[in-house]
Short mmCIF file of C-alpha atoms in Angstrom, two decimals:
data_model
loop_
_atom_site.label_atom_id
_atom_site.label_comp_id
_atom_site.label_asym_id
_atom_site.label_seq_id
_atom_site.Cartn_x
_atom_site.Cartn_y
_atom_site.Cartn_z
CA UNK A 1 -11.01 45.64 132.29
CA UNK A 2 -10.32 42.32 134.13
CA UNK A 3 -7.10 40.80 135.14
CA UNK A 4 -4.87 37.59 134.16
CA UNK A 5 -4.22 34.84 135.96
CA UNK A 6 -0.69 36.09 137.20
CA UNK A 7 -2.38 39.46 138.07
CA UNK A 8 -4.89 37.48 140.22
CA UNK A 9 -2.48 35.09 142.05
CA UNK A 10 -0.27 38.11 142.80
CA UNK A 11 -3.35 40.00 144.60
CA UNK A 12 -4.43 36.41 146.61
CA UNK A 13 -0.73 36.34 147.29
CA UNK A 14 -0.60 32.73 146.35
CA UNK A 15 1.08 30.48 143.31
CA UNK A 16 -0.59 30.30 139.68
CA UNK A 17 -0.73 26.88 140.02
CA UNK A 18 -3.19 27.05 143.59
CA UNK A 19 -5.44 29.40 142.01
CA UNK A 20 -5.77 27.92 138.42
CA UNK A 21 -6.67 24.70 140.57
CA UNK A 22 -9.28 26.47 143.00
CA UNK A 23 -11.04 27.81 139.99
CA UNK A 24 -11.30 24.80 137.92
CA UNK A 25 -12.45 22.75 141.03
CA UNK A 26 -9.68 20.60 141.91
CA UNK A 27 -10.26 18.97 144.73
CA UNK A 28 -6.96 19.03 146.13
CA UNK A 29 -7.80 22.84 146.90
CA UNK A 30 -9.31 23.19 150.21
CA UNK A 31 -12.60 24.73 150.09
CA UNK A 32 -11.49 28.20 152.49
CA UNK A 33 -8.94 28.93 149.98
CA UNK A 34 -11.32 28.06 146.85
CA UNK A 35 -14.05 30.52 148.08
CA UNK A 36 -11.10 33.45 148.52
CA UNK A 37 -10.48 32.70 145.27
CA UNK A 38 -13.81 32.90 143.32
CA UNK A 39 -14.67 35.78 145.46
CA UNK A 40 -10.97 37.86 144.32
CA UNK A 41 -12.07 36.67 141.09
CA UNK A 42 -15.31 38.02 140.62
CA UNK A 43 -14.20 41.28 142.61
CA UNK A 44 -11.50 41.71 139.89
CA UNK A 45 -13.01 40.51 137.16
CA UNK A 46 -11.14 37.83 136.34
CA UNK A 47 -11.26 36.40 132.84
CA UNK A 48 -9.56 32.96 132.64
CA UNK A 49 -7.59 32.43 129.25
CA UNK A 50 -7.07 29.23 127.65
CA UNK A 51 -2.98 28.75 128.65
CA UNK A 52 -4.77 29.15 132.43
CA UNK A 53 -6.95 26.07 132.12
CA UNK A 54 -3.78 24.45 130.58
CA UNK A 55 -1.72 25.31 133.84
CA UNK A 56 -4.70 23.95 135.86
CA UNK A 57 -4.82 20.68 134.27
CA UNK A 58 -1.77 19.42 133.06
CA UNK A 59 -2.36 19.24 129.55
CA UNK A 60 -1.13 20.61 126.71
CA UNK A 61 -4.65 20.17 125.17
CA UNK A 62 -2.97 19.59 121.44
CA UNK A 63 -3.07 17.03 119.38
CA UNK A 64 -0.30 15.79 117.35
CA UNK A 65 -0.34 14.96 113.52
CA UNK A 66 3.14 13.96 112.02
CA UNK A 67 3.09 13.88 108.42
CA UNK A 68 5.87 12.39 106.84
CA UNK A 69 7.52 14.99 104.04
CA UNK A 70 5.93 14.32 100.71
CA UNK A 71 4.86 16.51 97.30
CA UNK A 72 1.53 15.46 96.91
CA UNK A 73 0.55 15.06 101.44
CA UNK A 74 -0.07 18.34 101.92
CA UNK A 75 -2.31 19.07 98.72
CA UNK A 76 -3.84 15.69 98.33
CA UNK A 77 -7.48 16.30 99.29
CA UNK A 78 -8.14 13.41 100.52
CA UNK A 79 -5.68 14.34 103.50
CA UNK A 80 -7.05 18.10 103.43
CA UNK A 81 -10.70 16.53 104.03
CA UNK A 82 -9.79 14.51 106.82
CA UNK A 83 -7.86 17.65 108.43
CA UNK A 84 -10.54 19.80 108.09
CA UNK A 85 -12.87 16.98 109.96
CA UNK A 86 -10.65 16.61 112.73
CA UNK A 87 -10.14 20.61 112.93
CA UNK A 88 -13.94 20.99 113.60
CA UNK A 89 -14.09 18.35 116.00
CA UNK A 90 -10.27 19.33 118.34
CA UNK A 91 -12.21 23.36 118.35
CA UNK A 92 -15.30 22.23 119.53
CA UNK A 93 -13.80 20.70 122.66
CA UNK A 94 -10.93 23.47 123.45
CA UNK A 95 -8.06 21.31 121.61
CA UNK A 96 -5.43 22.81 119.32
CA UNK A 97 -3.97 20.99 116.49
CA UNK A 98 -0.17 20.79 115.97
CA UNK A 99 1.69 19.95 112.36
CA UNK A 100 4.42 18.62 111.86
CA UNK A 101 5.75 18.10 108.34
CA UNK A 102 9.08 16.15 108.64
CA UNK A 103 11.26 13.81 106.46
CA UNK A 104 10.70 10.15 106.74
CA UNK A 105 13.54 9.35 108.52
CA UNK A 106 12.86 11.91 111.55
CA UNK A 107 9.51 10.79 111.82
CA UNK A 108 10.58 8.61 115.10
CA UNK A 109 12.23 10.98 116.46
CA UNK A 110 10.17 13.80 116.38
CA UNK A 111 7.31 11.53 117.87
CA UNK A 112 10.23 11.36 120.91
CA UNK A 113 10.47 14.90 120.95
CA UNK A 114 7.12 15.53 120.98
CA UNK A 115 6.26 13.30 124.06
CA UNK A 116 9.58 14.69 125.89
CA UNK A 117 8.30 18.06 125.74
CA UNK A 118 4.97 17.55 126.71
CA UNK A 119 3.40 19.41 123.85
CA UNK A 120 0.66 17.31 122.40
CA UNK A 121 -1.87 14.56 125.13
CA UNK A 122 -1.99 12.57 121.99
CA UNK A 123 -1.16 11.79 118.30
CA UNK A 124 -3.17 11.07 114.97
CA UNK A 125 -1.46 8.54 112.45
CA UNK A 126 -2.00 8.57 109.28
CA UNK A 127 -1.77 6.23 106.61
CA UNK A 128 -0.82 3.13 108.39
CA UNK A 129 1.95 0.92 107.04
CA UNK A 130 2.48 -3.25 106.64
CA UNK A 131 4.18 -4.02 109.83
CA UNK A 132 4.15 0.38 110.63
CA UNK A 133 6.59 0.62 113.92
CA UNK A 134 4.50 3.98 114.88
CA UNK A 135 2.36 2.20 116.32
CA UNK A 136 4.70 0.05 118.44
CA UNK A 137 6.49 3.07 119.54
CA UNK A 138 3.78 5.40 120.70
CA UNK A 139 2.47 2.04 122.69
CA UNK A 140 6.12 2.43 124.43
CA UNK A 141 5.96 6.06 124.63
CA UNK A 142 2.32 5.86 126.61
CA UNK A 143 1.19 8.21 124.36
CA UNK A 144 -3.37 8.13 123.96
CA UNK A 145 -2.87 7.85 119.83
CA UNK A 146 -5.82 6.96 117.21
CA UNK A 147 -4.71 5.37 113.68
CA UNK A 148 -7.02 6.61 110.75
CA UNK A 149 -6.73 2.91 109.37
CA UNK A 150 -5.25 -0.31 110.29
CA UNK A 151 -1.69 -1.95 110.62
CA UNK A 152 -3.33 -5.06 110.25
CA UNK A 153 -6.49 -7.19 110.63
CA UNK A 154 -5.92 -8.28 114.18
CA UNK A 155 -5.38 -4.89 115.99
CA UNK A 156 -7.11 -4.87 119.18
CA UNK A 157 -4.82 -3.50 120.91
CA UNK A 158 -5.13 0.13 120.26
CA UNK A 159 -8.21 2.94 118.61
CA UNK A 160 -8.39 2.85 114.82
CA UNK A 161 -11.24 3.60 112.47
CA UNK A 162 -11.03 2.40 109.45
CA UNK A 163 -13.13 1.40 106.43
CA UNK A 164 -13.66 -1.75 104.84
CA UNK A 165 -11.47 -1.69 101.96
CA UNK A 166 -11.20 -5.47 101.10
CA UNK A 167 -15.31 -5.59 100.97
CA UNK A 168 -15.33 -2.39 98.76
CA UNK A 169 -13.29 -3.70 96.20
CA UNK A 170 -14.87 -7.28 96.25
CA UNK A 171 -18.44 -5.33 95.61
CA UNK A 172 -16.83 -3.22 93.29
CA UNK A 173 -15.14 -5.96 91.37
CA UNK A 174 -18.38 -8.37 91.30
CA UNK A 175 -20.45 -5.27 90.14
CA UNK A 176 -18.44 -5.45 87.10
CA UNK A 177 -17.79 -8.99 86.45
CA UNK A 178 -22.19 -9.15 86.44
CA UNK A 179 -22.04 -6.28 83.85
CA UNK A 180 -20.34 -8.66 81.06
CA UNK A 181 -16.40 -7.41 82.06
CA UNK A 182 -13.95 -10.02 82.13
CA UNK A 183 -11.00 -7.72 81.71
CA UNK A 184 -10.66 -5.07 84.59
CA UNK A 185 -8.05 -2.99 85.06
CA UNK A 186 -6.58 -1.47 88.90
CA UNK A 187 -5.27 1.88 89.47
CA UNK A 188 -4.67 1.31 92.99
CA UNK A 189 -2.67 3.38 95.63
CA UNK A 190 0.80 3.04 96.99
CA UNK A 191 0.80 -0.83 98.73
CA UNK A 192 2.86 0.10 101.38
CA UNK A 193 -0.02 0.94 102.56
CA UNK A 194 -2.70 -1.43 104.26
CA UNK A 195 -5.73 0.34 102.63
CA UNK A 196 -4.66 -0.33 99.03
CA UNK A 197 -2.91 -3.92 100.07
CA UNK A 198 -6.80 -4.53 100.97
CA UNK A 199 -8.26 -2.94 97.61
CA UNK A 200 -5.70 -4.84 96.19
CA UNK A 201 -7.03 -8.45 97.66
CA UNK A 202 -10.30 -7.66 97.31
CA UNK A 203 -10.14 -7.44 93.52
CA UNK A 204 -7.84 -10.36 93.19
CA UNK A 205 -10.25 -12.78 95.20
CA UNK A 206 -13.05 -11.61 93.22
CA UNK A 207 -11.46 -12.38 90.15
CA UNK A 208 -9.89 -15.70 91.41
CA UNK A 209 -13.85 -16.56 92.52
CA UNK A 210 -14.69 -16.06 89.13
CA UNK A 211 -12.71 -17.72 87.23
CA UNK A 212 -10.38 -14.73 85.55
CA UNK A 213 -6.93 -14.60 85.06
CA UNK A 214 -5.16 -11.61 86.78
CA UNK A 215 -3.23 -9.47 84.29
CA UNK A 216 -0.32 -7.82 85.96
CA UNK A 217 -0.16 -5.53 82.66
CA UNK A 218 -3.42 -3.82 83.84
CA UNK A 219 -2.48 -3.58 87.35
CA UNK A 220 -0.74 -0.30 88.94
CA UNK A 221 -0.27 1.17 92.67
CA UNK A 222 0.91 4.37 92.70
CA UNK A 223 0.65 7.46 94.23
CA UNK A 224 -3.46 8.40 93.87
CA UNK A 225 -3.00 11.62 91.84
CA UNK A 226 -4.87 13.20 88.29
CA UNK A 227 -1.81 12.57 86.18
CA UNK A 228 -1.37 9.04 86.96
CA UNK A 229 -4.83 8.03 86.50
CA UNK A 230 -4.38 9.55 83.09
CA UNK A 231 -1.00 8.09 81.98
CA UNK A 232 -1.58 4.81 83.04
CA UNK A 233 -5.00 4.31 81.38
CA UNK A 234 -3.67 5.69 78.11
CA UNK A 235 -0.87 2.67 78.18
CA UNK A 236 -3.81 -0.05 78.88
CA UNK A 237 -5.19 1.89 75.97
CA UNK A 238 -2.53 0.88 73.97
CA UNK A 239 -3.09 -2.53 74.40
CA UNK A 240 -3.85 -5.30 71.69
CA UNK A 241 -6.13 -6.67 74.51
CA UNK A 242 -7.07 -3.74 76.23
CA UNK A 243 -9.60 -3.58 79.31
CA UNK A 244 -13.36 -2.84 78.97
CA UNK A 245 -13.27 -1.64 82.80
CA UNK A 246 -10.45 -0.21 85.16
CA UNK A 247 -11.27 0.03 88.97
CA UNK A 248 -9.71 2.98 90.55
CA UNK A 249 -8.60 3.74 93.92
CA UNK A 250 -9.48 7.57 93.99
CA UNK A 251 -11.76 9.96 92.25
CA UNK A 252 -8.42 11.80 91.35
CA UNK A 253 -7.06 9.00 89.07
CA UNK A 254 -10.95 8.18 87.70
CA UNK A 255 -10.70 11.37 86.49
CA UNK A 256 -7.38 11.05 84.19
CA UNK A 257 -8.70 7.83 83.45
CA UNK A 258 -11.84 9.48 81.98
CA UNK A 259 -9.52 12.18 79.94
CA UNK A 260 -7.20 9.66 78.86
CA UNK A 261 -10.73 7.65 77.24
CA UNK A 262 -12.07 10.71 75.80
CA UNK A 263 -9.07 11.50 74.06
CA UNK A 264 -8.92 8.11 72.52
CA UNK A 265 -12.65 9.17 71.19
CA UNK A 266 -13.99 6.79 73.46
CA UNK A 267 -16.99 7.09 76.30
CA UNK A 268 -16.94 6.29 79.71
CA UNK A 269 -19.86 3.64 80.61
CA UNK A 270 -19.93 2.61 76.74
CA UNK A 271 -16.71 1.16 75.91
CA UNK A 272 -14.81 1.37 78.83
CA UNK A 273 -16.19 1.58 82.45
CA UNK A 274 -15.13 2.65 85.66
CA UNK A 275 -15.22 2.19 89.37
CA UNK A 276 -14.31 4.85 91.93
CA UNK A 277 -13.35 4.65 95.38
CA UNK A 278 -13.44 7.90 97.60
CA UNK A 279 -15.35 10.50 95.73
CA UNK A 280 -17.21 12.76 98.52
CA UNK A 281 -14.10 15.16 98.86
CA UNK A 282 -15.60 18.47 99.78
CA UNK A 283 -14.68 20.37 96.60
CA UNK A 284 -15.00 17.84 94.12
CA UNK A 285 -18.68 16.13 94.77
CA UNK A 286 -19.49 13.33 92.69
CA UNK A 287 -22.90 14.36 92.94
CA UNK A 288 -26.06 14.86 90.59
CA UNK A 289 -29.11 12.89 90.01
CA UNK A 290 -27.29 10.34 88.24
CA UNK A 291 -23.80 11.47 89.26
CA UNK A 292 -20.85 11.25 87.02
CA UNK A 293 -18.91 8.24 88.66
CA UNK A 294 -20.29 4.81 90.06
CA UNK A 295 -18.54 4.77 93.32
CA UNK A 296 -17.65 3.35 96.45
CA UNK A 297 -18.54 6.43 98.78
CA UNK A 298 -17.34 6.91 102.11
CA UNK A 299 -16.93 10.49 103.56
CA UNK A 300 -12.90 11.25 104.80
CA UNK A 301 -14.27 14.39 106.56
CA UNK A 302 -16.76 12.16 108.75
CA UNK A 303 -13.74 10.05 109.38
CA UNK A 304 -11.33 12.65 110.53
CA UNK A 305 -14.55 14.04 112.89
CA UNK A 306 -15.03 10.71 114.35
CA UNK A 307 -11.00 9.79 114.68
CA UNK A 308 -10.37 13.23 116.74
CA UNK A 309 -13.56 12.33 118.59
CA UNK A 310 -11.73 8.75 119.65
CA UNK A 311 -8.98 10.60 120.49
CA UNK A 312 -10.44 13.00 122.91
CA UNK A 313 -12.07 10.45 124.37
CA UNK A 314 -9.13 8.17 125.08
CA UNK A 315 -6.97 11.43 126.35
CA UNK A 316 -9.84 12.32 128.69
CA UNK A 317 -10.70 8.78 129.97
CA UNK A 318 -6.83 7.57 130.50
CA UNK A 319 -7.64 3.66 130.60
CA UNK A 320 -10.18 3.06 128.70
CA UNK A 321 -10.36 0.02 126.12
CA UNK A 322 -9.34 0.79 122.66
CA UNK A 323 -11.88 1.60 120.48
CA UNK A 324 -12.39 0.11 116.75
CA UNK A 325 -14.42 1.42 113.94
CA UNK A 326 -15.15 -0.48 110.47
CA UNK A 327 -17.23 1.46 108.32
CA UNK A 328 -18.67 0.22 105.19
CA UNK A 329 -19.20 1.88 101.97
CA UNK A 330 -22.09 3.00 100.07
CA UNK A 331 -22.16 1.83 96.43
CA UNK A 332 -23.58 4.45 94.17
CA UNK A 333 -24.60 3.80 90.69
CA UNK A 334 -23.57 6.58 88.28
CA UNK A 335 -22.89 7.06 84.35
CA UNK A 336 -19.01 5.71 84.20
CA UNK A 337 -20.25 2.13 84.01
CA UNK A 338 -21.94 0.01 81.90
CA UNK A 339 -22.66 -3.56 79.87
CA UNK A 340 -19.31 -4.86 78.67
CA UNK A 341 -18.89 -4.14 75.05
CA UNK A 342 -19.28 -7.09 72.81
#
């Protein structure tokens, strides 16, 4: 049975500290002492743990993820997917992940807290605001951070990955405007956010390049959820003038969208088509030869993965330039849309 770091140090005779340097190569450590220390450790059988590499190096190696208090955050699979990516990616390298689920009006000062104690080398933010003062304050705090998203189109001066919402929804808008649809409905999320105030402007320049009218009556942001998709496409249902295609923001609200039509005794991609954004989520696929939903497809999983990636990177390289990722999406032809009714 091999011994612990404190067991090892005691034996040596020296401080934790000196040997968890020596054996991680610090160069600090002069080499006499570093070889009486690799040879006490292989005569003891030293196994180093992971709080010993911690003492060695100075870091905490967590990373932070503040999520502000919500019903849906924690359920929403969008979030889940992206959780899961960045899981794989912090265990691969030795990192740990710590949650915190707070109220809104904490969330600054548990980002203080955090850095104070010297818990986490770096934080993830999530869902980016218009004008979002995280971002200001973990600049002040000197804190390595990563946004999944954007504040707003001119941040260089800090790592975000992001995808190119505004081009989605332009595509996604045109797509149907070429099918015959003149009358499109939104379901988009909450524009608090800078993702949906992008999904937002894409659809309104596309109609404005056309020549349509925007119809406030069709339009929605709201949270992204089953329920809403639902209840808000059975009130454009209602409608003397009601739309021949809605454009949705998630695959969540496509899919209350599609109950609400079939229990009007209608059929998706006959009288009414639709437009998804977001529909690879791990447990809901949108798959098939000719899958069920023509979406805008871009993988959150593959986003968290390559966000905890930037994040690493920045914590281990203190100094280097900020990093910025725009991905596009794929657009994927499926059976929700069709020719505009005449």
């Amino acid at each position: 049975m091999g011994v612990n770091l404190k067991q090892l140090a005691q034996a040596l005779g020296i401080s934790q500290t000196t040997v968890s340097r020596a054996l991680n190569g610090f160069p600090e450590v002069s080499e006499k002492t570093r070889r009486k220390v690799l040879d006490m450790a292989q005569q003891l059988n030293y196994s180093p743990s992971p709080h010993a590499k911690k003492l060695a190096t100075g870091k905490s190696k967590t990373i932070g993820h503040i999520v502000p208090q919500s019903d849906h955050m924690m359920i929403n699979p969008l979030f889940s997917d992206f959780i899961a990516g960045a899981g794989e990616t912090y265990s691969k390298a030795g990192y740990d992940m710590l949650m915190s689920i707070v109220p809104r009006e904490l969330e600054e000062k548990t980002y203080y807290k955090l850095v104070a104690s010297k818990r986490v080398d770096g934080m993830m933010v999530h869902a980016p605001l218009v004008g979002d003062t995280r971002i200001a304050l973990l600049k002040k705090l000197n804190m390595p951070f990563v946004v999944h998203g954007r504040s707003a189109d001119d941040d260089t001066t800090y790592s975000w990955l992001d995808v190119n919402n505004r081009r989605s929804f332009q595509r996604a808008t045109r797509l149907l405007i070429d099918l015959g649809h003149r009358r499109i409905g939104l379901l988009n999320g909450i524009e608090s956010m800078t993702f949906a105030q992008r999904r937002r402007m894409g659809y309104l320049e596309t109609l404005e390049a056309h020549g349509i009218e925007a119809a406030p009556e069709i339009m929605f942001s709201e949270d992204m959820m089953e329920p809403y998709g639902y209840l808000r496409t059975r009130q454009m249902l209602s409608l003397a003038d009601r739309p021949t295609a809605i454009l949705c923001s998630s695959i969540l609200p496509a899919m209350g969208s599609v109950r609400a039509i079939q229990e009007a005794g209608l059929e998706t991609g006959r009288d009414i088509s639709i437009v998804t954004h977001d529909d690879t989520l791990s447990f809901l696929a949108n798959s098939g030869d000719i899958p069920m939903f023509t979406a805008l497809r871009s993988s959150i999983k593959s986003a968290g993965k390559r966000c905890a990636e930037m994040l690493i990177e920045a914590i281990e390289n203190p100094g280097m330039s900020p990093v910025h990722e725009l991905w596009e999406t794929e657009l994927v032809l499926g059976n929700s849309t069709g020719p505009a009714p005449t």
